[in-house]
Amino acid sequence: GPGPLTRSLARRVQEMGDLDDLKANDSKYARFVSKLKEFFAVNPGQKEKVVVFSYFRKTLDYLSQRLGQDGVENFVLKGGIADKDQLVDGFHEYDGSAVLLSSEVGSEGIDLQFCRLVINYDLPWNPMKVEQRIGRIDRLGQKAKKILIWNLFSEDTIDSRIYNRLFARLKI
């Protein structure tokens, strides 16, 4: 059965906040969707395709639901998808701007050089994972003069510590 930590967390989960509370006060998501819509608006005729990576499957589901409510077309790529090539083709061929929400499953073995923006909604501890994520768009066939990488994190959080360590290791 579950250990003492799991049992304790299960008992306290209601005190930790609920989804409606998160949606009403999620400053990270608010910033994300604001910058994303700004990016789409700068090049309205471009039909921009954006790749967003998150380590957590539940975060991908949350982002997909919120983006859908905010009128942003999105596709979710995570483990358990029967045909990831078909999903990526659907994303590529979608007739408008769209977002591919991807777990680490999408950081290897797929070509996304038709995109020029990668957003790391959360950062993995391993610098190689960050490079793999970026490598999905920074490859042969990339037509953009420059690619963009956005890393989302709040100051004074574990995310900012990960960011500073990662980029010190990557010497960026």
CSV table of C-alpha atoms in Angstrom, one decimal:
chain,number,residue,atom,x,y,z
A,1,GLY,CA,0.0,0.0,0.0
A,2,PRO,CA,0.9,3.7,0.0
A,3,GLY,CA,3.7,4.9,2.3
A,4,PRO,CA,3.2,7.5,5.1
A,5,LEU,CA,4.1,10.5,2.9
A,6,THR,CA,1.5,9.5,0.3
A,7,ARG,CA,-1.2,8.9,2.9
A,8,SER,CA,-0.4,12.3,4.6
A,9,LEU,CA,-0.6,14.1,1.2
A,10,ALA,CA,-3.8,12.4,0.3
A,11,ARG,CA,-5.4,13.6,3.6
A,12,ARG,CA,-4.2,17.2,3.0
A,13,VAL,CA,-4.9,17.5,-0.7
A,14,GLN,CA,-8.1,19.5,-0.2
A,15,GLU,CA,-6.2,22.1,1.9
A,16,MET,CA,-3.7,22.6,-0.9
A,17,GLY,CA,-6.2,24.4,-3.2
A,18,ASP,CA,-8.5,23.3,-6.0
A,19,LEU,CA,-8.5,23.6,-9.7
A,20,ASP,CA,-11.0,26.5,-9.8
A,21,ASP,CA,-8.7,28.4,-7.4
A,22,LEU,CA,-5.7,27.7,-9.6
A,23,LYS,CA,-7.5,28.8,-12.8
A,24,ALA,CA,-8.5,32.1,-11.1
A,25,ASN,CA,-5.0,32.9,-9.8
A,26,ASP,CA,-2.6,31.2,-12.3
A,27,SER,CA,-0.3,34.0,-13.1
A,28,LYS,CA,2.1,31.7,-15.0
A,29,TYR,CA,-0.7,30.6,-17.4
A,30,ALA,CA,-1.9,34.2,-17.7
A,31,ARG,CA,1.6,35.4,-18.8
A,32,PHE,CA,2.0,32.4,-21.1
A,33,VAL,CA,-1.3,32.9,-23.0
A,34,SER,CA,-0.8,36.7,-23.2
A,35,LYS,CA,2.7,36.3,-24.7
A,36,LEU,CA,1.5,33.5,-27.0
A,37,LYS,CA,-1.4,35.6,-28.4
A,38,GLU,CA,0.9,38.6,-28.8
A,39,PHE,CA,3.3,36.3,-30.8
A,40,PHE,CA,0.4,35.2,-33.0
A,41,ALA,CA,-0.8,38.8,-33.5
A,42,VAL,CA,2.6,40.1,-34.6
A,43,ASN,CA,2.5,37.9,-37.7
A,44,PRO,CA,-1.2,37.3,-38.3
A,45,GLY,CA,-0.9,35.8,-41.8
A,46,GLN,CA,2.0,33.5,-40.9
A,47,LYS,CA,0.0,30.5,-39.4
A,48,GLU,CA,2.6,30.1,-36.7
A,49,LYS,CA,3.2,26.7,-35.2
A,50,VAL,CA,4.5,26.8,-31.6
A,51,VAL,CA,5.9,23.8,-29.6
A,52,VAL,CA,5.3,23.9,-25.8
A,53,PHE,CA,7.1,21.3,-23.6
A,54,SER,CA,6.0,20.3,-20.1
A,55,TYR,CA,7.3,17.4,-18.1
A,56,PHE,CA,4.0,16.6,-16.5
A,57,ARG,CA,1.1,15.0,-18.4
A,58,LYS,CA,-1.5,16.7,-16.1
A,59,THR,CA,0.0,20.0,-17.0
A,60,LEU,CA,-0.4,19.3,-20.7
A,61,ASP,CA,-4.1,18.4,-20.1
A,62,TYR,CA,-4.6,21.6,-18.1
A,63,LEU,CA,-2.9,23.7,-20.7
A,64,SER,CA,-4.9,22.1,-23.5
A,65,GLN,CA,-8.2,22.8,-21.7
A,66,ARG,CA,-7.3,26.4,-20.9
A,67,LEU,CA,-5.9,27.2,-24.4
A,68,GLY,CA,-9.1,25.7,-25.9
A,69,GLN,CA,-11.2,27.9,-23.7
A,70,ASP,CA,-9.1,30.9,-24.8
A,71,GLY,CA,-9.6,30.1,-28.5
A,72,VAL,CA,-6.1,28.7,-29.1
A,73,GLU,CA,-6.0,25.6,-31.3
A,74,ASN,CA,-3.8,22.9,-29.7
A,75,PHE,CA,-2.6,19.4,-30.2
A,76,VAL,CA,-1.4,17.2,-27.3
A,77,LEU,CA,1.5,14.8,-27.8
A,78,LYS,CA,2.2,12.5,-24.8
A,79,GLY,CA,3.0,8.8,-24.1
A,80,GLY,CA,0.2,6.5,-25.1
A,81,ILE,CA,-0.6,8.3,-28.4
A,82,ALA,CA,-1.0,5.5,-31.0
A,83,ASP,CA,0.5,7.4,-33.9
A,84,LYS,CA,2.5,10.4,-33.0
A,85,ASP,CA,3.6,11.0,-36.7
A,86,GLN,CA,-0.1,11.3,-37.6
A,87,LEU,CA,-0.7,13.8,-34.8
A,88,VAL,CA,2.4,15.9,-35.8
A,89,ASP,CA,1.2,15.8,-39.4
A,90,GLY,CA,-2.2,17.1,-38.3
A,91,PHE,CA,-0.6,19.9,-36.3
A,92,HIS,CA,1.7,20.8,-39.3
A,93,GLU,CA,-1.2,20.8,-41.8
A,94,TYR,CA,-3.6,22.7,-39.5
A,95,ASP,CA,-4.7,25.8,-41.5
A,96,GLY,CA,-3.9,28.5,-38.9
A,97,SER,CA,-1.7,29.2,-35.9
A,98,ALA,CA,-1.6,26.4,-33.4
A,99,VAL,CA,0.3,25.0,-30.4
A,100,LEU,CA,1.7,21.5,-30.0
A,101,LEU,CA,1.7,20.6,-26.3
A,102,SER,CA,4.3,17.9,-25.8
A,103,SER,CA,5.7,15.8,-23.0
A,104,GLU,CA,9.3,14.5,-23.3
A,105,VAL,CA,7.9,11.9,-25.8
A,106,GLY,CA,8.1,14.7,-28.3
A,107,SER,CA,11.7,15.8,-27.5
A,108,GLU,CA,13.2,12.9,-29.5
A,109,GLY,CA,12.6,11.4,-32.9
A,110,ILE,CA,10.2,14.0,-34.4
A,111,ASP,CA,11.0,16.8,-36.8
A,112,LEU,CA,9.4,20.1,-36.1
A,113,GLN,CA,11.6,22.4,-38.2
A,114,PHE,CA,8.4,24.1,-39.5
A,115,CYS,CA,8.2,25.8,-36.1
A,116,ARG,CA,10.4,28.6,-34.9
A,117,LEU,CA,9.3,29.0,-31.3
A,118,VAL,CA,9.8,26.5,-28.4
A,119,ILE,CA,8.3,27.3,-25.0
A,120,ASN,CA,9.6,25.4,-22.0
A,121,TYR,CA,6.5,25.7,-19.7
A,122,ASP,CA,8.6,23.9,-17.1
A,123,LEU,CA,12.3,22.9,-17.2
A,124,PRO,CA,13.7,19.5,-16.7
A,125,TRP,CA,16.7,19.1,-14.4
A,126,ASN,CA,18.8,17.6,-17.1
A,127,PRO,CA,20.4,20.1,-19.5
A,128,MET,CA,20.5,17.4,-22.3
A,129,LYS,CA,16.7,17.3,-22.2
A,130,VAL,CA,16.6,21.0,-22.8
A,131,GLU,CA,18.9,20.6,-25.8
A,132,GLN,CA,16.8,17.7,-27.1
A,133,ARG,CA,13.7,19.9,-26.9
A,134,ILE,CA,15.4,22.8,-28.8
A,135,GLY,CA,16.8,20.2,-31.3
A,136,ARG,CA,13.3,19.5,-32.5
A,137,ILE,CA,13.2,22.8,-34.3
A,138,ASP,CA,16.9,23.7,-34.7
A,139,ARG,CA,17.6,21.2,-37.5
A,140,LEU,CA,18.1,20.9,-41.2
A,141,GLY,CA,15.2,22.4,-43.1
A,142,GLN,CA,14.6,25.2,-40.6
A,143,LYS,CA,13.7,28.2,-42.8
A,144,ALA,CA,13.4,30.9,-40.1
A,145,LYS,CA,16.4,33.3,-39.8
A,146,LYS,CA,16.4,32.7,-36.0
A,147,ILE,CA,14.6,30.4,-33.7
A,148,LEU,CA,13.1,31.5,-30.4
A,149,ILE,CA,13.2,29.7,-27.0
A,150,TRP,CA,11.1,31.0,-24.2
A,151,ASN,CA,11.5,29.6,-20.7
A,152,LEU,CA,8.7,30.3,-18.3
A,153,PHE,CA,9.3,30.4,-14.6
A,154,SER,CA,8.6,32.6,-11.6
A,155,GLU,CA,11.4,34.4,-9.7
A,156,ASP,CA,12.4,32.9,-6.3
A,157,THR,CA,10.9,29.5,-7.1
A,158,ILE,CA,12.4,26.1,-7.7
A,159,ASP,CA,11.9,26.7,-11.4
A,160,SER,CA,14.2,29.8,-11.3
A,161,ARG,CA,16.9,27.7,-9.5
A,162,ILE,CA,16.6,25.0,-12.1
A,163,TYR,CA,16.8,27.7,-14.9
A,164,ASN,CA,20.0,29.3,-13.4
A,165,ARG,CA,21.7,25.9,-12.9
A,166,LEU,CA,20.7,24.6,-16.4
A,167,PHE,CA,22.0,27.6,-18.2
A,168,ALA,CA,25.2,27.8,-16.2
A,169,ARG,CA,25.8,24.2,-17.2
A,170,LEU,CA,24.9,24.9,-20.8
A,171,LYS,CA,27.1,28.1,-20.7
A,172,ILE,CA,24.2,30.2,-22.2
